[in-house]
Tab-separated table of C-alpha atoms in Angstrom:
chain	number	residue	atom	x	y	z
A	1	PRO	CA	-4.381	-6.937	30.851
A	2	VAL	CA	-1.086	-8.126	32.334
A	3	GLY	CA	0.295	-4.596	32.081
A	4	THR	CA	-0.277	-1.213	30.556
A	5	ALA	CA	2.278	1.616	30.279
A	6	THR	CA	1.802	5.138	28.920
A	7	ARG	CA	4.478	7.607	28.015
A	8	LYS	CA	3.888	10.771	26.084
A	9	ASN	CA	0.665	9.454	24.548
A	10	THR	CA	2.226	6.144	23.533
A	11	VAL	CA	0.332	3.232	24.947
A	12	VAL	CA	1.723	-0.262	25.417
A	13	ILE	CA	-0.684	-3.060	26.254
A	14	LEU	CA	0.194	-6.625	27.288
A	15	ASN	CA	-2.485	-9.295	27.669
A	16	GLY	CA	-1.853	-12.847	28.841
A	17	ALA	CA	-4.316	-15.582	27.970
A	18	GLY	CA	-4.809	-18.320	30.551
A	19	ALA	CA	-5.196	-21.954	29.513
A	20	GLN	CA	-8.692	-22.681	28.274
A	21	ALA	CA	-10.124	-26.034	27.369
A	22	VAL	CA	-13.004	-26.295	24.884
A	23	ASN	CA	-15.036	-29.486	24.880
A	24	GLN	CA	-18.412	-30.630	23.585
A	25	GLY	CA	-20.948	-27.848	22.964
A	26	THR	CA	-20.532	-24.260	21.901
A	27	LEU	CA	-17.897	-22.439	23.909
A	28	PRO	CA	-15.496	-19.575	23.091
A	29	ALA	CA	-12.488	-21.007	21.236
A	30	ASN	CA	-9.945	-18.597	22.789
A	31	ALA	CA	-9.594	-15.302	24.557
A	32	PHE	CA	-8.725	-13.325	21.462
A	33	ASP	CA	-11.843	-13.492	19.289
A	34	ASP	CA	-15.473	-14.295	19.422
A	35	LEU	CA	-15.464	-17.336	17.121
A	36	THR	CA	-16.784	-20.581	18.584
A	37	LEU	CA	-16.147	-24.249	18.262
A	38	SER	CA	-19.548	-25.745	17.716
A	39	LYS	CA	-20.070	-29.394	18.651
A	40	THR	CA	-16.352	-30.259	18.423
A	41	GLY	CA	-15.244	-33.740	19.137
A	42	GLY	CA	-12.080	-32.786	21.101
A	43	THR	CA	-10.197	-30.332	23.165
A	44	VAL	CA	-8.215	-27.206	22.447
A	45	THR	CA	-6.109	-25.763	25.260
A	46	THR	CA	-4.643	-22.335	24.413
A	47	THR	CA	-2.128	-20.137	26.250
A	48	GLY	CA	-0.548	-17.010	24.774
A	49	LEU	CA	0.427	-13.390	24.866
A	50	GLU	CA	-0.875	-10.349	23.134
A	51	ALA	CA	1.064	-7.052	22.874
A	52	GLU	CA	0.056	-3.734	21.228
A	53	ILE	CA	1.708	-0.404	20.868
A	54	HIS	CA	-0.469	2.598	20.063
A	55	LEU	CA	1.558	5.553	18.848
A	56	PRO	CA	0.394	9.206	19.234
A	57	ALA	CA	-0.907	11.416	16.506
A	58	ARG	CA	1.805	13.552	14.862
A	59	GLY	CA	1.220	15.909	11.976
A	60	MET	CA	-0.851	14.200	9.328
A	61	LEU	CA	-0.593	10.824	11.188
A	62	ARG	CA	-3.882	10.367	13.103
A	63	TRP	CA	-3.021	7.036	14.687
A	64	GLN	CA	-0.790	4.018	14.299
A	65	ARG	CA	-0.940	0.631	15.942
A	66	LEU	CA	1.534	-2.293	16.046
A	67	GLY	CA	0.224	-5.526	17.482
A	68	VAL	CA	1.419	-9.101	17.928
A	69	THR	CA	-0.348	-12.156	19.246
A	70	TRP	CA	1.376	-15.386	20.003
A	71	LEU	CA	-0.697	-18.483	20.927
A	72	GLU	CA	0.357	-21.994	21.850
A	73	SER	CA	-2.423	-24.511	21.416
A	74	ASP	CA	-2.600	-28.150	22.347
A	75	ILE	CA	-5.157	-29.476	19.859
A	76	ASP	CA	-6.867	-32.826	20.177
A	77	VAL	CA	-9.605	-32.506	17.541
A	78	ASP	CA	-11.010	-34.576	14.715
A	79	PRO	CA	-10.209	-32.421	11.631
A	80	ALA	CA	-13.483	-33.626	10.000
A	81	ARG	CA	-15.526	-32.107	12.794
A	82	SER	CA	-13.657	-28.803	13.536
A	83	THR	CA	-11.880	-26.926	10.780
A	84	TYR	CA	-11.508	-23.824	13.012
A	85	ALA	CA	-9.084	-25.620	15.322
A	86	LEU	CA	-6.599	-26.333	12.549
A	87	ALA	CA	-6.771	-22.711	11.325
A	88	HIS	CA	-6.212	-21.405	14.841
A	89	PRO	CA	-3.318	-18.982	14.616
A	90	THR	CA	0.023	-19.532	16.300
A	91	LEU	CA	1.283	-16.043	15.446
A	92	GLU	CA	-0.502	-12.875	14.227
A	93	ALA	CA	1.009	-9.432	13.668
A	94	ALA	CA	-0.425	-6.198	12.307
A	95	TRP	CA	0.596	-2.661	11.486
A	96	THR	CA	-2.303	-0.311	10.921
A	97	GLY	CA	-2.781	3.396	10.749
A	98	ALA	CA	-4.505	6.424	9.364
A	99	LEU	CA	-3.596	9.793	7.921
A	100	ARG	CA	-5.464	13.035	7.424
A	101	HIS	CA	-4.576	16.210	5.603
A	102	ARG	CA	-7.109	18.896	4.975
A	103	ALA	CA	-9.822	17.357	2.776
A	104	TRP	CA	-7.883	14.075	2.260
A	105	ARG	CA	-7.617	10.916	4.465
A	106	GLY	CA	-5.793	7.578	4.068
A	107	SER	CA	-5.426	4.285	5.846
A	108	TRP	CA	-3.328	1.148	5.687
A	109	ALA	CA	-3.136	-2.304	7.212
A	110	VAL	CA	-0.448	-4.970	6.829
A	111	ARG	CA	-1.449	-8.269	8.433
A	112	PHE	CA	0.481	-11.512	9.006
A	113	ARG	CA	-1.008	-14.795	10.140
A	114	ASP	CA	0.554	-18.176	10.793
A	115	PRO	CA	-2.141	-20.796	11.535
A	116	GLN	CA	-1.610	-24.278	13.030
A	117	ASP	CA	-1.367	-25.877	9.554
A	118	ARG	CA	1.513	-23.476	8.731
A	119	SER	CA	-0.155	-21.941	5.646
A	120	SER	CA	1.060	-18.438	6.647
A	121	TRP	CA	0.186	-15.305	4.757
A	122	VAL	CA	0.636	-11.571	4.589
A	123	VAL	CA	-1.860	-9.128	3.174
A	124	ALA	CA	-1.957	-5.377	2.701
A	125	ASP	CA	-5.018	-3.059	2.583
A	126	VAL	CA	-5.025	0.592	1.611
A	127	GLY	CA	-7.624	3.325	1.428
A	128	VAL	CA	-7.820	6.966	0.357
A	129	GLY	CA	-10.712	9.390	0.784
A	130	ARG	CA	-11.640	12.915	-0.186
A	131	ARG	CA	-14.135	15.274	1.372
A	132	ILE	CA	-16.314	16.699	-1.431
A	133	LEU	CA	-18.483	19.007	0.743
A	134	GLU	CA	-18.476	19.532	4.489
A	135	GLU	CA	-20.778	16.548	4.983
A	136	ILE	CA	-19.935	14.311	1.980
A	137	TRP	CA	-16.926	12.000	1.661
A	138	ILE	CA	-15.846	9.643	-1.130
A	139	ASP	CA	-13.566	6.774	-0.220
A	140	LEU	CA	-11.683	4.226	-2.350
A	141	GLU	CA	-10.418	1.105	-0.525
A	142	ALA	CA	-8.447	-1.891	-1.718
A	143	SER	CA	-8.242	-5.038	0.364
A	144	ASN	CA	-5.641	-7.765	-0.245
A	145	VAL	CA	-3.845	-5.383	-2.625
A	146	PHE	CA	-1.344	-8.006	-3.897
A	147	ASP	CA	-4.172	-10.539	-4.527
A	148	ARG	CA	-2.676	-13.267	-2.179
A	149	ASP	CA	-4.436	-16.599	-1.956
A	150	ILE	CA	-5.277	-16.897	1.731
A	151	THR	CA	-7.314	-19.302	3.858
A	152	GLU	CA	-8.894	-18.039	7.059
A	153	LEU	CA	-10.461	-21.375	7.958
A	154	HIS	CA	-8.772	-24.576	6.999
A	155	GLY	CA	-9.619	-25.343	3.342
A	156	VAL	CA	-11.970	-22.304	2.864
A	157	PRO	CA	-10.304	-19.680	0.634
A	158	LEU	CA	-11.009	-15.956	1.200
A	159	PRO	CA	-11.639	-13.613	-1.690
A	160	GLY	CA	-8.554	-12.224	-3.429
A	161	ARG	CA	-8.140	-8.516	-4.051
A	162	TRP	CA	-11.309	-6.445	-3.914
A	163	VAL	CA	-11.929	-2.729	-4.349
A	164	THR	CA	-14.768	-0.707	-2.847
A	165	LEU	CA	-15.934	2.865	-3.654
A	166	THR	CA	-18.070	4.424	-0.911
A	167	THR	CA	-19.879	7.739	-0.644
A	168	THR	CA	-20.836	8.875	2.876
A	169	TRP	CA	-23.319	11.669	3.479
A	170	ARG	CA	-23.577	12.792	7.122
A	171	LEU	CA	-26.848	14.573	7.966
A	172	GLY	CA	-26.970	17.015	10.839
A	173	THR	CA	-24.142	18.099	13.122
A	174	PRO	CA	-21.701	15.583	14.619
């Protein structure tokens, strides 16, 4: 990290990414994720900055995080051989958090991404859960609530809205 500051349980983190060239072979594409460029026919040089603010728990609010990542990439890649390079983000931002009140819990995520090809998108995810017994929870989660058409990798669409219902049964003591 470039710097970290803490004040009354609020954490601010800054990370700076150095320039990184990716050539033939399988090498990490950037410092922000574990995706790789496999057998690419060119070079991607990325510099950037990542900043996060973690806010303290307060009342029902268990945690909250605001994050921004800005990347500047010099891309010299054949699009037919590396679709990841064109979907490489220039700006990402997210606001996420979780709530808890007695036998109820909730969560949210609002995410923005602006890739190299400028097909930017915003999606929202929400979840709510209820403890049925001490060791059993039922959770309902909705991802991409507004059913946005989004593409993570250039030309490959991600699913629209989807809803999951989960039952968790914890055996033994935590």
